[in-house]
PDB file of C-alpha atoms in Angstrom:
ATOM      1  CA  UNK Z   1      51.095  21.314 -14.933  1.00 80.00           C
ATOM      2  CA  UNK Z   2      53.755  19.497 -12.905  1.00 89.00           C
ATOM      3  CA  UNK Z   3      56.368  19.882 -15.643  1.00 90.00           C
ATOM      4  CA  UNK Z   4      55.658  23.637 -15.751  1.00 87.00           C
ATOM      5  CA  UNK Z   5      56.296  23.875 -12.001  1.00 88.00           C
ATOM      6  CA  UNK Z   6      59.493  21.824 -12.305  1.00 92.00           C
ATOM      7  CA  UNK Z   7      60.749  24.009 -15.175  1.00 91.00           C
ATOM      8  CA  UNK Z   8      60.013  27.219 -13.262  1.00 89.00           C
ATOM      9  CA  UNK Z   9      61.719  25.806 -10.165  1.00 91.00           C
ATOM     10  CA  UNK Z  10      64.750  24.813 -12.230  1.00 92.00           C
ATOM     11  CA  UNK Z  11      64.989  28.224 -13.924  1.00 91.00           C
ATOM     12  CA  UNK Z  12      64.755  30.161 -10.657  1.00 91.00           C
ATOM     13  CA  UNK Z  13      67.050  27.720  -8.847  1.00 92.00           C
ATOM     14  CA  UNK Z  14      69.800  27.942 -11.461  1.00 93.00           C
ATOM     15  CA  UNK Z  15      69.584  31.712 -11.772  1.00 93.00           C
ATOM     16  CA  UNK Z  16      69.582  32.281  -8.008  1.00 93.00           C
ATOM     17  CA  UNK Z  17      72.426  29.833  -7.451  1.00 93.00           C
ATOM     18  CA  UNK Z  18      74.681  31.263 -10.146  1.00 94.00           C
ATOM     19  CA  UNK Z  19      74.024  34.919  -9.312  1.00 94.00           C
ATOM     20  CA  UNK Z  20      74.452  34.486  -5.556  1.00 92.00           C
ATOM     21  CA  UNK Z  21      77.637  32.444  -5.918  1.00 91.00           C
ATOM     22  CA  UNK Z  22      79.456  34.129  -8.806  1.00 93.00           C
ATOM     23  CA  UNK Z  23      78.429  37.787  -8.919  1.00 93.00           C
ATOM     24  CA  UNK Z  24      80.088  38.903  -5.681  1.00 91.00           C
ATOM     25  CA  UNK Z  25      83.278  37.013  -6.533  1.00 93.00           C
ATOM     26  CA  UNK Z  26      83.540  38.808  -9.872  1.00 95.00           C
ATOM     27  CA  UNK Z  27      82.876  42.216  -8.293  1.00 95.00           C
ATOM     28  CA  UNK Z  28      85.426  41.610  -5.530  1.00 95.00           C
ATOM     29  CA  UNK Z  29      88.047  40.456  -8.025  1.00 96.00           C
ATOM     30  CA  UNK Z  30      87.501  43.033 -10.779  1.00 96.00           C
ATOM     31  CA  UNK Z  31      85.491  45.873  -9.246  1.00 95.00           C
ATOM     32  CA  UNK Z  32      82.892  47.688 -11.311  1.00 95.00           C
ATOM     33  CA  UNK Z  33      83.951  45.957 -14.528  1.00 96.00           C
ATOM     34  CA  UNK Z  34      83.441  42.630 -12.748  1.00 95.00           C
ATOM     35  CA  UNK Z  35      79.840  43.628 -12.037  1.00 94.00           C
ATOM     36  CA  UNK Z  36      79.214  44.489 -15.670  1.00 96.00           C
ATOM     37  CA  UNK Z  37      80.910  41.273 -16.764  1.00 95.00           C
ATOM     38  CA  UNK Z  38      78.793  39.269 -14.290  1.00 94.00           C
ATOM     39  CA  UNK Z  39      75.644  40.903 -15.643  1.00 93.00           C
ATOM     40  CA  UNK Z  40      76.614  39.911 -19.160  1.00 95.00           C
ATOM     41  CA  UNK Z  41      77.820  36.350 -18.563  1.00 95.00           C
ATOM     42  CA  UNK Z  42      75.201  35.405 -15.947  1.00 94.00           C
ATOM     43  CA  UNK Z  43      72.013  37.329 -16.692  1.00 93.00           C
ATOM     44  CA  UNK Z  44      72.158  37.117 -20.494  1.00 94.00           C
ATOM     45  CA  UNK Z  45      72.256  33.299 -20.767  1.00 94.00           C
ATOM     46  CA  UNK Z  46      69.819  32.861 -17.877  1.00 94.00           C
ATOM     47  CA  UNK Z  47      67.386  35.328 -19.469  1.00 92.00           C
ATOM     48  CA  UNK Z  48      67.713  33.393 -22.734  1.00 94.00           C
ATOM     49  CA  UNK Z  49      66.918  30.091 -20.992  1.00 92.00           C
ATOM     50  CA  UNK Z  50      64.198  31.388 -18.703  1.00 90.00           C
ATOM     51  CA  UNK Z  51      62.310  33.820 -20.906  1.00 88.00           C
ATOM     52  CA  UNK Z  52      63.257  33.308 -24.551  1.00 89.00           C
ATOM     53  CA  UNK Z  53      63.275  29.496 -24.476  1.00 90.00           C
ATOM     54  CA  UNK Z  54      60.499  29.494 -21.878  1.00 85.00           C
ATOM     55  CA  UNK Z  55      61.989  27.608 -18.943  1.00 88.00           C
ATOM     56  CA  UNK Z  56      59.887  29.947 -16.800  1.00 86.00           C
ATOM     57  CA  UNK Z  57      56.584  29.854 -18.629  1.00 79.00           C
ATOM     58  CA  UNK Z  58      54.284  32.824 -18.183  1.00 76.00           C
ATOM     59  CA  UNK Z  59      50.598  32.648 -18.993  1.00 76.00           C
ATOM     60  CA  UNK Z  60      49.555  35.064 -21.701  1.00 77.00           C
ATOM     61  CA  UNK Z  61      46.950  36.763 -19.489  1.00 75.00           C
ATOM     62  CA  UNK Z  62      48.626  36.025 -16.141  1.00 71.00           C
ATOM     63  CA  UNK Z  63      51.038  37.877 -13.927  1.00 71.00           C
ATOM     64  CA  UNK Z  64      54.622  37.964 -15.180  1.00 72.00           C
ATOM     65  CA  UNK Z  65      56.963  35.852 -13.056  1.00 73.00           C
ATOM     66  CA  UNK Z  66      60.549  36.959 -13.448  1.00 81.00           C
ATOM     67  CA  UNK Z  67      63.813  35.234 -12.633  1.00 87.00           C
ATOM     68  CA  UNK Z  68      64.607  38.164 -10.336  1.00 87.00           C
ATOM     69  CA  UNK Z  69      62.236  36.621  -7.787  1.00 86.00           C
ATOM     70  CA  UNK Z  70      64.457  33.540  -7.701  1.00 88.00           C
ATOM     71  CA  UNK Z  71      67.557  35.700  -7.281  1.00 91.00           C
ATOM     72  CA  UNK Z  72      65.992  37.655  -4.403  1.00 88.00           C
ATOM     73  CA  UNK Z  73      64.768  34.557  -2.579  1.00 88.00           C
ATOM     74  CA  UNK Z  74      68.152  32.861  -3.046  1.00 90.00           C
ATOM     75  CA  UNK Z  75      69.888  35.894  -1.537  1.00 87.00           C
ATOM     76  CA  UNK Z  76      67.597  36.010   1.486  1.00 83.00           C
ATOM     77  CA  UNK Z  77      67.848  32.265   2.119  1.00 85.00           C
ATOM     78  CA  UNK Z  78      71.630  32.288   1.599  1.00 86.00           C
ATOM     79  CA  UNK Z  79      72.024  34.943   4.276  1.00 82.00           C
ATOM     80  CA  UNK Z  80      69.589  33.152   6.576  1.00 80.00           C
ATOM     81  CA  UNK Z  81      71.695  29.984   6.473  1.00 83.00           C
ATOM     82  CA  UNK Z  82      74.956  31.914   6.675  1.00 82.00           C
ATOM     83  CA  UNK Z  83      73.941  33.872   9.773  1.00 80.00           C
ATOM     84  CA  UNK Z  84      71.744  31.150  11.364  1.00 77.00           C
ATOM     85  CA  UNK Z  85      69.368  33.817  12.628  1.00 74.00           C
ATOM     86  CA  UNK Z  86      66.241  35.661  11.591  1.00 73.00           C
ATOM     87  CA  UNK Z  87      67.525  38.939  13.054  1.00 77.00           C
ATOM     88  CA  UNK Z  88      68.786  40.124   9.658  1.00 72.00           C
ATOM     89  CA  UNK Z  89      65.266  39.711   8.265  1.00 72.00           C
ATOM     90  CA  UNK Z  90      63.979  42.362  10.651  1.00 79.00           C
ATOM     91  CA  UNK Z  91      66.807  44.721   9.664  1.00 81.00           C
ATOM     92  CA  UNK Z  92      66.050  44.431   5.942  1.00 81.00           C
ATOM     93  CA  UNK Z  93      62.258  44.448   6.353  1.00 83.00           C
ATOM     94  CA  UNK Z  94      61.857  48.206   5.621  1.00 89.00           C
ATOM     95  CA  UNK Z  95      63.860  47.863   2.406  1.00 87.00           C
ATOM     96  CA  UNK Z  96      61.975  44.710   1.417  1.00 85.00           C
ATOM     97  CA  UNK Z  97      58.638  46.437   1.997  1.00 90.00           C
ATOM     98  CA  UNK Z  98      59.800  49.447  -0.042  1.00 94.00           C
ATOM     99  CA  UNK Z  99      60.819  47.128  -2.895  1.00 89.00           C
ATOM    100  CA  UNK Z 100      57.447  45.367  -2.789  1.00 89.00           C
ATOM    101  CA  UNK Z 101      55.576  48.691  -2.677  1.00 94.00           C
ATOM    102  CA  UNK Z 102      57.667  50.046  -5.550  1.00 94.00           C
ATOM    103  CA  UNK Z 103      56.911  46.938  -7.580  1.00 89.00           C
ATOM    104  CA  UNK Z 104      53.191  47.262  -6.906  1.00 92.00           C
ATOM    105  CA  UNK Z 105      53.123  50.942  -7.885  1.00 95.00           C
ATOM    106  CA  UNK Z 106      55.314  50.269 -10.935  1.00 93.00           C
ATOM    107  CA  UNK Z 107      53.077  47.434 -12.094  1.00 88.00           C
ATOM    108  CA  UNK Z 108      49.962  49.517 -11.545  1.00 91.00           C
ATOM    109  CA  UNK Z 109      51.396  52.437 -13.527  1.00 94.00           C
ATOM    110  CA  UNK Z 110      52.607  50.085 -16.272  1.00 91.00           C
ATOM    111  CA  UNK Z 111      48.982  49.097 -16.885  1.00 90.00           C
ATOM    112  CA  UNK Z 112      48.031  52.744 -17.468  1.00 91.00           C
ATOM    113  CA  UNK Z 113      51.004  53.320 -19.761  1.00 93.00           C
ATOM    114  CA  UNK Z 114      50.202  50.197 -21.775  1.00 91.00           C
ATOM    115  CA  UNK Z 115      46.517  51.146 -22.019  1.00 91.00           C
ATOM    116  CA  UNK Z 116      47.441  54.674 -23.101  1.00 90.00           C
ATOM    117  CA  UNK Z 117      49.800  53.354 -25.771  1.00 91.00           C
ATOM    118  CA  UNK Z 118      47.112  50.968 -27.046  1.00 88.00           C
ATOM    119  CA  UNK Z 119      44.596  53.819 -27.167  1.00 88.00           C
ATOM    120  CA  UNK Z 120      47.015  56.012 -29.156  1.00 85.00           C
ATOM    121  CA  UNK Z 121      47.642  53.157 -31.590  1.00 85.00           C
ATOM    122  CA  UNK Z 122      43.895  52.680 -32.101  1.00 83.00           C
ATOM    123  CA  UNK Z 123      43.406  56.415 -32.677  1.00 79.00           C
ATOM    124  CA  UNK Z 124      46.179  56.445 -35.290  1.00 80.00           C
ATOM    125  CA  UNK Z 125      44.459  53.629 -37.189  1.00 79.00           C
ATOM    126  CA  UNK Z 126      41.226  55.612 -37.403  1.00 70.00           C
TER     127      UNK Z 126
END
């Protein structure tokens, strides 16, 4: 259990660190193409490590934990230490709540879509 926690920590830490430190620099230097390049050279290898190789291990019947959580937390904490104040947290709270609500609704609807697809597959077999 401890090794699973350490691996998940490492996967989220590395992803958050690299995205929060390199992405903006690439966008500022190369504009829109820099953003696409950052997505390719940062997210692709981190997705491979975290999800394909299983650095972040997800239980088969459990909730899916994604590396995006690590990126989001790293961004919030980075700004907290940069500004040395919690005032920004209150400014972004409406957006953060909207993101959380959107994720909840999206996850809820994904269950219905997946169940509907499974039902259609079963009906085709009959």
